[in-house]
Coordinates of C-alpha atoms and ligand atoms in Angstrom, one line a residue:
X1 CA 119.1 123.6 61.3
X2 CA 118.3 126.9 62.6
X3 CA 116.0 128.4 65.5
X4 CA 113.4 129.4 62.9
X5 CA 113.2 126.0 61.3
X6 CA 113.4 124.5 64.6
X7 CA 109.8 126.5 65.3
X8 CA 108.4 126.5 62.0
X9 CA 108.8 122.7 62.4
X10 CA 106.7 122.0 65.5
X11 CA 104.2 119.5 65.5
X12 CA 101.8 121.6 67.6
X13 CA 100.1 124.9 66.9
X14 CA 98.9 126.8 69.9
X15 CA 96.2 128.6 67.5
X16 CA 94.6 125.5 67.2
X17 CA 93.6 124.6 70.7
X18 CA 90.2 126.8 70.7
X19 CA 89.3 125.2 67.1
X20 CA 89.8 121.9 68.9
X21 CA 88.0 121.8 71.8
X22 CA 85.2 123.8 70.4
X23 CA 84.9 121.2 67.8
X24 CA 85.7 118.6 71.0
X25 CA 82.6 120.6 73.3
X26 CA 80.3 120.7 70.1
X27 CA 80.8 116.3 69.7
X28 CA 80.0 116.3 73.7
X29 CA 77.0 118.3 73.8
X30 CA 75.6 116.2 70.6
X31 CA 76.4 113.2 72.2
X32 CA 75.0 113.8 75.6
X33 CA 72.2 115.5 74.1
X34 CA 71.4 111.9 72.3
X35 CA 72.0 109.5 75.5
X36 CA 68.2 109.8 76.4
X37 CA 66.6 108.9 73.5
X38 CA 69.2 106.6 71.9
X39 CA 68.9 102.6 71.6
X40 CA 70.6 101.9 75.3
X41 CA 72.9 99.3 73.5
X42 CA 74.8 100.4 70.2
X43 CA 73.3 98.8 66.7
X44 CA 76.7 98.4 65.2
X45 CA 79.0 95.6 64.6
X46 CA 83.2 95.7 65.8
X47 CA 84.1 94.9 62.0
X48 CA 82.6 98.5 61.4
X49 CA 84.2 100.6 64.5
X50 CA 87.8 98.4 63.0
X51 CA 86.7 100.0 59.5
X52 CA 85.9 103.2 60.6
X53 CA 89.1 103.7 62.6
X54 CA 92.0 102.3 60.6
X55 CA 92.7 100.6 57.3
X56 CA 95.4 98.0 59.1
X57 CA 98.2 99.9 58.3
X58 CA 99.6 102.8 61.3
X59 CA 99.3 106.4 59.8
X60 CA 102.7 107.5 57.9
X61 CA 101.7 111.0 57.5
X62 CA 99.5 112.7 60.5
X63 CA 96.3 113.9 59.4
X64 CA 94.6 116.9 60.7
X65 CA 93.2 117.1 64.6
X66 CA 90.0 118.1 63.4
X67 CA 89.2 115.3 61.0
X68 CA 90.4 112.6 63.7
X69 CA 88.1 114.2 66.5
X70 CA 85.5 113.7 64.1
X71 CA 86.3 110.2 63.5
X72 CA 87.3 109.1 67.1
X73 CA 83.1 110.9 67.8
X74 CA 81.7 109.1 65.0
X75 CA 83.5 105.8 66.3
X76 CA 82.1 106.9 69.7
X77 CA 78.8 107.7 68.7
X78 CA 78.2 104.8 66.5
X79 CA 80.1 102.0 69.4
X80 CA 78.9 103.6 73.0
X81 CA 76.4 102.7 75.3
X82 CA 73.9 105.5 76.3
X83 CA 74.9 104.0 80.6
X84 CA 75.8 108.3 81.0
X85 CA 71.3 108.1 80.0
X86 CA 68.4 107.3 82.4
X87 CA 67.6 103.8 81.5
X88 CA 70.7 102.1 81.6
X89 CA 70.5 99.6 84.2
X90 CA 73.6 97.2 83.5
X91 CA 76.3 95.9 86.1
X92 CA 76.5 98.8 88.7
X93 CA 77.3 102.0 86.2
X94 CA 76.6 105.7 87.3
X95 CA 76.1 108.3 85.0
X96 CA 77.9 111.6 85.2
X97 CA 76.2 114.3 86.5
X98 CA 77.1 117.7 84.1
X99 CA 79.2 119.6 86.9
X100 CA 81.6 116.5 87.3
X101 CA 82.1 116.2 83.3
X102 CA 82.8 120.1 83.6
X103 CA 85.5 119.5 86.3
X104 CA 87.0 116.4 84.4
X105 CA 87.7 118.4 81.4
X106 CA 89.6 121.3 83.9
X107 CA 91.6 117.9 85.2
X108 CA 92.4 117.5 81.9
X109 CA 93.6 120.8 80.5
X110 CA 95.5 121.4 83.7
X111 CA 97.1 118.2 83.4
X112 CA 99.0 118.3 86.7
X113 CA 100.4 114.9 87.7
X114 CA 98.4 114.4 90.9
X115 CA 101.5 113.0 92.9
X116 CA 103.4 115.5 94.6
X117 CA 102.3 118.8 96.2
X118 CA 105.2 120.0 94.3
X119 CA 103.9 118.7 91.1
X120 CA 100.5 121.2 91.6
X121 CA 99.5 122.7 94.6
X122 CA 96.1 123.0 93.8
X123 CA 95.2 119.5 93.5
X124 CA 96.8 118.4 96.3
X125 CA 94.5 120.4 98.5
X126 CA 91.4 119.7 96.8
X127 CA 91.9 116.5 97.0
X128 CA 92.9 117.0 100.9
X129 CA 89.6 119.1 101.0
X130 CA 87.6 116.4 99.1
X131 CA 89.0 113.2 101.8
X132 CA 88.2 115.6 105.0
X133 CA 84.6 116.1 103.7
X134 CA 83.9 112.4 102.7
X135 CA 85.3 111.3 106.2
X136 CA 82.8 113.7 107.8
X137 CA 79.8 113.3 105.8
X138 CA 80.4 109.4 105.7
X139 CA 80.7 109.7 109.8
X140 CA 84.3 107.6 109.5
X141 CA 86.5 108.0 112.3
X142 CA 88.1 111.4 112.2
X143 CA 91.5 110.3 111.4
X144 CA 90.8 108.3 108.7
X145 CA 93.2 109.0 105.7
X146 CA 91.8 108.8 102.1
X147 CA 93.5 107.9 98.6
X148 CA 92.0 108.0 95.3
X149 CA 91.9 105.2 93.3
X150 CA 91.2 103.8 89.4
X151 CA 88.2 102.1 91.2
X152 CA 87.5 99.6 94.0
X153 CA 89.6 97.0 92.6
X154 CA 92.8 99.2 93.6
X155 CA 90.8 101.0 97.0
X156 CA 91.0 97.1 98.2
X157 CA 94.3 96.5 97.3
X158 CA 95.3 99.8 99.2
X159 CA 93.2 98.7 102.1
X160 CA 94.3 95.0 102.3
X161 CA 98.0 96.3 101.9
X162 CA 97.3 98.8 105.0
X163 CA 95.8 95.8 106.8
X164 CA 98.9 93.3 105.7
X165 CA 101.2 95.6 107.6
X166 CA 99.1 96.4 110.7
X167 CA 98.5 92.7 111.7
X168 CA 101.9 91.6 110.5
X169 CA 103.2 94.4 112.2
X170 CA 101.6 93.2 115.7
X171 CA 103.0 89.8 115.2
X172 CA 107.2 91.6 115.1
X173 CA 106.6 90.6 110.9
X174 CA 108.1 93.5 108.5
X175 CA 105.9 92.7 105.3
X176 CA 107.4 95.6 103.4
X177 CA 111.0 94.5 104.2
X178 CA 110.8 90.8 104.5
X179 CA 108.2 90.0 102.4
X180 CA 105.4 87.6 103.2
X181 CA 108.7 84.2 102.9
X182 CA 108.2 82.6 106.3
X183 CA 105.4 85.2 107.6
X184 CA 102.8 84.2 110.2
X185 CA 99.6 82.9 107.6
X186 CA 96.8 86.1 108.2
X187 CA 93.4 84.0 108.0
X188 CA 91.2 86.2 105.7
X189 CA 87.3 85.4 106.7
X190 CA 85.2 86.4 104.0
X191 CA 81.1 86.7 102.9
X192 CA 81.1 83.8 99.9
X193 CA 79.1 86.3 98.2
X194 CA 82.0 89.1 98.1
X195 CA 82.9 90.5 94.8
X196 CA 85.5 88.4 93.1
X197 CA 87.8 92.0 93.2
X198 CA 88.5 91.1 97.0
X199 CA 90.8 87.6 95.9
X200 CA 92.3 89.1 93.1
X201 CA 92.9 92.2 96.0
X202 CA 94.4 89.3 98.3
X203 CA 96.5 87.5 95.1
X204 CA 98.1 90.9 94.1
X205 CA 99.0 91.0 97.6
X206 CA 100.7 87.5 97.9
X207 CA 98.0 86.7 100.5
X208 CA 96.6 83.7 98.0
X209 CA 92.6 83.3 98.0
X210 CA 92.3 80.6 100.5
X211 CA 89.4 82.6 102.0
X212 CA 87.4 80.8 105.0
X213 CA 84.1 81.6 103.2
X214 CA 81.2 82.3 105.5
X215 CA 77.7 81.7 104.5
X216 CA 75.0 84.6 103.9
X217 CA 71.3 85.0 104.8
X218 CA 68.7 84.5 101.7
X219 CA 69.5 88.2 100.9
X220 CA 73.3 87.7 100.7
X221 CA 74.4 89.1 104.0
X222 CA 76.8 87.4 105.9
X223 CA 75.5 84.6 108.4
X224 CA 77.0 86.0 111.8
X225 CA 76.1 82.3 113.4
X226 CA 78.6 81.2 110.2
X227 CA 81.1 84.1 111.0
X228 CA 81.9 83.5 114.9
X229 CA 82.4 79.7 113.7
X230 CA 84.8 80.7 111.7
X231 CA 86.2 83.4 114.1
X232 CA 86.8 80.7 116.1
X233 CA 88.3 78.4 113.9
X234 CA 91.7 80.3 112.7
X235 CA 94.4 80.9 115.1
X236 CA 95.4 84.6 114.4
X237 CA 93.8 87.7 113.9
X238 CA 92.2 87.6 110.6
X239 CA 91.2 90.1 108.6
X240 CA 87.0 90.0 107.6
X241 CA 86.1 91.2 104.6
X242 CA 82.3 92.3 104.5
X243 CA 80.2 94.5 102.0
X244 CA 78.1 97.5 102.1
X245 CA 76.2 96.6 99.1
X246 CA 76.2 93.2 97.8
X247 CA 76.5 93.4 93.9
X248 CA 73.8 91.0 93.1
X249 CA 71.1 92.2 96.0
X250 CA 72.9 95.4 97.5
X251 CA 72.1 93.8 101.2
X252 CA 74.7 95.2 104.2
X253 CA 76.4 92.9 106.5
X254 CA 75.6 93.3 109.7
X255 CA 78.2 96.0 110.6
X256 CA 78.3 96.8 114.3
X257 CA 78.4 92.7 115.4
X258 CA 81.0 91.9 112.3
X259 CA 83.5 94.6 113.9
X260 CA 82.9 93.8 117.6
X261 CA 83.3 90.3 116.8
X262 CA 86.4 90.6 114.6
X263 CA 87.8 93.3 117.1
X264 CA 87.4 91.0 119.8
X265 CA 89.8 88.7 118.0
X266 CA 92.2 91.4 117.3
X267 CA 91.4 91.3 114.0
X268 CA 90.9 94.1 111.2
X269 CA 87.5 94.3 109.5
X270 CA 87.1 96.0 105.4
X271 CA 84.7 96.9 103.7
X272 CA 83.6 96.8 100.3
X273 CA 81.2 99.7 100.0
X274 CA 81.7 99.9 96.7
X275 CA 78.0 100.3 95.6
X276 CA 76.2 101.1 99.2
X277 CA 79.0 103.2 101.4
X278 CA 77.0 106.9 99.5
X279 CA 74.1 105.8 101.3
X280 CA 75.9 106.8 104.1
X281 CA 74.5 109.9 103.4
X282 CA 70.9 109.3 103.5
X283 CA 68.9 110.1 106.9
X284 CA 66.8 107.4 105.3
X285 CA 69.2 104.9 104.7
X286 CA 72.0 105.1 107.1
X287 CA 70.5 103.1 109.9
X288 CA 71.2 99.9 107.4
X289 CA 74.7 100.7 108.2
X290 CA 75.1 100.8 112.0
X291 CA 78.5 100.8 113.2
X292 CA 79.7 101.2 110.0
X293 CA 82.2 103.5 111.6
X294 CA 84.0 100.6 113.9
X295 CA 85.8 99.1 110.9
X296 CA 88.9 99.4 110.0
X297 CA 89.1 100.2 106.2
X298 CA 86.4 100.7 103.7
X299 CA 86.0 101.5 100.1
X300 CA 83.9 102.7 97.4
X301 CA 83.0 104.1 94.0
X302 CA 82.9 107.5 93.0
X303 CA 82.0 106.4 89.6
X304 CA 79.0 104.4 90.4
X305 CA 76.6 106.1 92.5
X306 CA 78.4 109.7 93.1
X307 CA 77.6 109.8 89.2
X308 CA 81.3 111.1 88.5
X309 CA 82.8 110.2 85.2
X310 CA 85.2 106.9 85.1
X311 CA 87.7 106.3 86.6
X312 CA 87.1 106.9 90.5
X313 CA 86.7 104.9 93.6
X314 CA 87.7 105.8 97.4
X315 CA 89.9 103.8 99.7
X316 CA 89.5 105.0 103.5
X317 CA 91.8 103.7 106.4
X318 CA 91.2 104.4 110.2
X319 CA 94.9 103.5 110.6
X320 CA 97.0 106.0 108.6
X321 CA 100.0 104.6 109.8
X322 CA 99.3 101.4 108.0
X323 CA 97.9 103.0 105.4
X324 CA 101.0 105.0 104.3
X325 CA 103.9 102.0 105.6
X326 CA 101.7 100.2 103.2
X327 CA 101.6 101.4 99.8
X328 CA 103.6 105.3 101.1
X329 CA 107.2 106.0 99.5
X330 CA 110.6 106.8 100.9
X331 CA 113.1 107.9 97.7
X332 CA 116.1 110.1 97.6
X333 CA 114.4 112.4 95.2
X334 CA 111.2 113.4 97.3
X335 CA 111.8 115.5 99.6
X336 CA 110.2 115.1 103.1
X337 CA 106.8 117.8 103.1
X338 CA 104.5 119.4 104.9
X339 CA 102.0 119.1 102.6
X340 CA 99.8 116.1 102.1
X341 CA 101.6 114.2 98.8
X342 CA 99.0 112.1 96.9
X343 CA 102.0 109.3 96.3
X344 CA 101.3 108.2 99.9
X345 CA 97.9 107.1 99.7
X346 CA 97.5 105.2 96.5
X347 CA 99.9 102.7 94.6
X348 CA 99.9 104.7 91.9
X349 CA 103.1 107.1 91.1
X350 CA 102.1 109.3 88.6
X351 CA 98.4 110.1 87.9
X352 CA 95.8 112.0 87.1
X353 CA 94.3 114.5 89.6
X354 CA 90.7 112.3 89.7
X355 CA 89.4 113.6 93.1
X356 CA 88.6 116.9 91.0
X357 CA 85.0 116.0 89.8
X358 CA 84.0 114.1 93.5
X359 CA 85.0 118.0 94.9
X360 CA 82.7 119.4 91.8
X361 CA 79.9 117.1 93.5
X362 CA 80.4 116.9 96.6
X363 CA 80.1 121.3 96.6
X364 CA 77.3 121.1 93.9
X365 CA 74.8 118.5 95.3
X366 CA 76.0 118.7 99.3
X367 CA 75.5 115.9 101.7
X368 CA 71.2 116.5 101.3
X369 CA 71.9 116.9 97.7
X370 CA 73.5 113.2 97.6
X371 CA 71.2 112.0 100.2
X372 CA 68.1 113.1 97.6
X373 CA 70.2 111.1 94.4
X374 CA 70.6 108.2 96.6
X375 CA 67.0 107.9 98.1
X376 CA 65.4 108.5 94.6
X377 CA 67.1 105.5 93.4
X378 CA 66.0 103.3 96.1
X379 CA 62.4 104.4 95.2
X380 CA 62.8 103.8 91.5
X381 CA 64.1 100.2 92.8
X382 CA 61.3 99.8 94.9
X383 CA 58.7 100.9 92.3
X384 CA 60.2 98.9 89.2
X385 CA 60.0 96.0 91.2
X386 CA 56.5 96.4 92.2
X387 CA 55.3 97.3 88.4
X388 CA 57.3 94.2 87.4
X389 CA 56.1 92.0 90.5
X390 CA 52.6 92.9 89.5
X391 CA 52.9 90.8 86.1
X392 CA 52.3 86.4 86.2
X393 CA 55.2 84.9 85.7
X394 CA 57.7 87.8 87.1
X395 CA 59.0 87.2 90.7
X396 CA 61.5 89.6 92.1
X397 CA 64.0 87.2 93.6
X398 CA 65.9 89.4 96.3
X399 CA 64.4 92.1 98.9
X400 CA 65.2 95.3 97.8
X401 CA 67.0 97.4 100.5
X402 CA 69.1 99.6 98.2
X403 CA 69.1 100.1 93.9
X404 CA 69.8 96.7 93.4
X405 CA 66.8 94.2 92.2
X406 CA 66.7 90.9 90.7
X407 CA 64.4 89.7 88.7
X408 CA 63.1 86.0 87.4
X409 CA 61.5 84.8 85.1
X410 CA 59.1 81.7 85.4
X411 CA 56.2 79.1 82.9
X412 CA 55.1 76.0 84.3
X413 CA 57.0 73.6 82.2
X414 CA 59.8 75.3 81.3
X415 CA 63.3 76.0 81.8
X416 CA 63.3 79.3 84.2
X417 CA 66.4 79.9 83.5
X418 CA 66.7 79.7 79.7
X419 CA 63.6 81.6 80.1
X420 CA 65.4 84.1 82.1
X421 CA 68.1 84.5 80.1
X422 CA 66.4 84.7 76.7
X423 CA 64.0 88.1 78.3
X424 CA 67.2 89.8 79.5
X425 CA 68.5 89.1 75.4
X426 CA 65.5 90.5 74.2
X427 CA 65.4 93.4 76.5
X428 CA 69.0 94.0 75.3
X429 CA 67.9 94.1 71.9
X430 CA 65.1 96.0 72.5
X431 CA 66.5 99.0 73.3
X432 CA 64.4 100.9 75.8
X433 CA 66.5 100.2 78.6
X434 CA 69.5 97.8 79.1
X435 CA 70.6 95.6 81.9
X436 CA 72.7 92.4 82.7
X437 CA 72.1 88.5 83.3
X438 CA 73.8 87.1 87.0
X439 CA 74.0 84.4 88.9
X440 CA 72.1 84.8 92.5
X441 CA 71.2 81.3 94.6
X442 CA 72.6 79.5 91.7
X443 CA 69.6 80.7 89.3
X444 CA 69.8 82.6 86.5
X445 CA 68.4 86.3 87.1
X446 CA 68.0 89.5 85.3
X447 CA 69.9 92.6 87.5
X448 CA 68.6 95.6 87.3
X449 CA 70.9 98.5 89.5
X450 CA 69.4 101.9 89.5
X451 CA 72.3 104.4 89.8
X452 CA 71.7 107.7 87.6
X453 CA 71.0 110.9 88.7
X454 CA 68.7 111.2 85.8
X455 CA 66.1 108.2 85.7
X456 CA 63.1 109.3 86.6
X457 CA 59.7 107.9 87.3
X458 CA 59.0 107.9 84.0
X459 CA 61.7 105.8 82.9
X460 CA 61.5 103.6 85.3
X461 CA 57.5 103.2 83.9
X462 CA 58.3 102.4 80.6
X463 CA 61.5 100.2 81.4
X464 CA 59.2 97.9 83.3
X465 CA 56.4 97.8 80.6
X466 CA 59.5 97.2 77.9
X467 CA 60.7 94.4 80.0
X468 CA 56.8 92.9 80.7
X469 CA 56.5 93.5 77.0
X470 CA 60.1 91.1 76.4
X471 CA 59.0 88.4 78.9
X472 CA 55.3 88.0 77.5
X473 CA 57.0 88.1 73.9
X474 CA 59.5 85.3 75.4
X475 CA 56.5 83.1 77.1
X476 CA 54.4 83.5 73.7
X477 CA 57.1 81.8 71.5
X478 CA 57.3 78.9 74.0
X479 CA 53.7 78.0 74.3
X480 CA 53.6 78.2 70.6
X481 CA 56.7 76.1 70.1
X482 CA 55.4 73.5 73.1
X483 CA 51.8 73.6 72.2
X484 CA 51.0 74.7 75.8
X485 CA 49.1 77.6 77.0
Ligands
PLP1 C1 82.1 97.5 91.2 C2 82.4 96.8 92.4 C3 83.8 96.5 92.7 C4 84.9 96.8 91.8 O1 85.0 98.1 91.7 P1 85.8 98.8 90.4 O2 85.5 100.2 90.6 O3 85.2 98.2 89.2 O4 87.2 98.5 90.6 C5 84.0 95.8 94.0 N1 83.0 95.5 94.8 C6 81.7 95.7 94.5 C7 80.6 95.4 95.5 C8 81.4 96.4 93.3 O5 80.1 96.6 93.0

């Protein structure tokens, strides 16, 4: 075979790349375009996305790159939820705000691996850029270092594994050279309403999740009364686990007395910020968060409430020792730098260069920019709730301090919690707006979190009214199927 057949015989022709993505940009725009006015939840079954998409057998022969964008946007189209619209209110899902989509696509047609400085200069020091200004405008200790992670799941691993080291470290323990065979037991101490991503944080780490669990207020914040009982109770420095944000309620622990407690013991506090650390931002909010600062780790999600597209969350460590002996890498093949390598701050080796988009928003919006996302959303919470509280029958079962609200639904007679579940079915089905069933004070409750950049009051009006509408249509059928009023 010769040079010419070698090049005649490539699979990829350059000329093609503008015909692509303008094909690509045109399925984008039509799609976002639709995510306001769409039924929230897709009308289509998985037997017709497994039709659409393949006739069982793998293709022999490739087809053309136009004709499979247009199937993989019809597939999209038909099977996606509108959660980039206004009304999507399910588990805690931010939209994407338009400047971070923009940046996303540049992360992808520059397709550095966001490892190495030597692998792409440029990402590494946006994503140096993008750490320094989240330290400062979250008021985290100045030398906190920062990786970026898939999400919150792998910011707590980081930040466990940072804390692993320190306190083994303390105690003469190696726990990247020996292992944890024969360590000294750390006692975690941990909210029993923590999200369940902290034990499987712990199990990854061969820490095992036998948590001391500490009790929480009626709005899910941890019990402090609870927490210096346990404090008390194990024989090591532990490391507390508390949240910024719980995921059914979004109340905050109480910060400042969790880390002066815990620090007292010699212990090392995280937190799970996941939903609440952005309101870090607010002038409005951040007094919920006093002494947020004093902890030791924290972590959140870039793609809930920063609206940047998946995948994105934050770990933060005010020990950057720890952080890099933890999860950092010594091989033969890198060589030592100046420059700040991405490998050292994440698990991950290879990646993509996902701090990108949080840069696009963090220079779009600014800190008051964010501070105005996050405090609309607290009003919508506040005013869905109200609108919904207004209605017999409705009770709003948590007090609302960030975008989180929970909702219950109640006859005389009945089962509130079939009745509860059967209104969030029918506002799935519905359409107007969608949102999730959970489990808060061992009741059945509808969830609404409020985290797009885009809901507006307006939304938030005819959400509640679609949801009034669903529990009425609910509370009918039973008094006609009971004979009761
Ligand atoms: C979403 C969430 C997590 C898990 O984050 P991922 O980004 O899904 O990995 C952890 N904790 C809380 C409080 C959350 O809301």
């Amino acid at each position: 075979m010769n040079h010419d057949d070698i090049s005649s015989d490539s699979p990829v022709d350059d000329l093609e790349f503008g015909d692509i993505l303008q094909r690509a940009y045109r399925h984008v725009l039509s799609w976002r375009q639709s995510v306001t006015d769409r039924p929230v939840f897709p009308v289509v079954t998985s037997n017709e996305l497994r039709d659409l998409l393949t006739d069982g057998s793998p293709p022999e022969a490739g087809t053309d790159a136009i004709s499979t964008l247009d199937i993989l946007a019809r597939a999209g189209e038909l099977g996606s939820t509108a959660s980039a619209g206004p009304r999507y209110f399910g588990y805690v899902i931010g939209s994407s705000l338009p400047v971070a989509v923009g940046a996303d696509w540049l992360v992808t047609a520059w397709d550095q691996n966001a490892t190495l400085y030597s692998c792409g200069p440029a990402v590494s020091v946006i994503e140096e850029v993008c750490a320094d200004w989240l330290v400062k405008m979250l008021g985290l200790p100045p030398h906190t270092s920062a990786g970026f992670t898939t999400g919150t799941q792998m910011a707590a691993f980081t930040c466990l594994a940072a804390a692993r080291h320190h306190l083994l470290a303390r105690q003469g323990w190696d726990a990247e050279a020996d292992g944890l065979w024969g360590a000294p037991r750390i006692p975690v101490i941990a909210g029993e309403q923590r999200h369940a991503s902290i034990d499987r944080a712990l199990r990854y780490l061969g820490m095992g999740t036998r948590v001391h669990d500490v009790g929480c207020d009626a709005n899910g914040a941890i019990d402090l009364s609870a927490l210096r009982a346990e404090l008390d109770r194990v024989d090591r420095p532990p490391i507390v686990c508390v949240q910024a944000g719980n995921i059914n309620t979004g109340a905050v622990d109480p910060l400042r007395e969790v880390c002066e407690l815990t620090h007292d013991r010699g212990g090392w506090v995280h937190v799970d910020g996941a939903i609440g650390l952005w309101a870090l931002a607010s002038d409005k909010y951040r007094h919920l968060f006093d002494g947020a600062h004093l902890a030791d780790s924290w972590t959140t999600d870039a793609h809930k409430w920063l609206n940047v597209p998946f995948d994105c969350g934050i770990a933060f460590v005010a020990h950057p020792d720890a952080h890099r002996a933890a999860v950092g890498v010594t091989a033969a093949y890198l060589e030592a730098s100046a420059h700040r390598d991405q490998i050292n701050t994440v698990p991950d080796w290879s990646r993509r260069a996902r701090s990108v988009p949080v840069y696009a928003v963090l220079r779009t919006l600014g800190r008051a920019g964010i501070a105005r996302l996050i405090d609309r959303n607290v009003e919508h919470a506040h005013r869905i709730a109200a609108h919904l509280a207004a209605e017999l029958g409705i009770e709003i079962v948590n007090e609302v301090v960030l975008n989180q609200v929970l909702v219950r639904f109640t006859a005389p007679g009945h089962d509130d919690d079939e009745l509860t579940r059967e209104v969030i079915a029918r506002v799935q089905d519905d359409g107007t707006c969608w949102l999730s069933g959970s489990v808060f004070d061992n009741r059945v409750v509808m969830r609404i979190s409020i985290c797009s950049a885009y809901t507006t009051a307006e939304d938030i009006r005819r959400s509640a009214d679609a949801i009034i509408r669903c529990g009425r249509d609910a509370m009918a059928r039973r008094a006609r199927t009971t004979g009761t009023g």
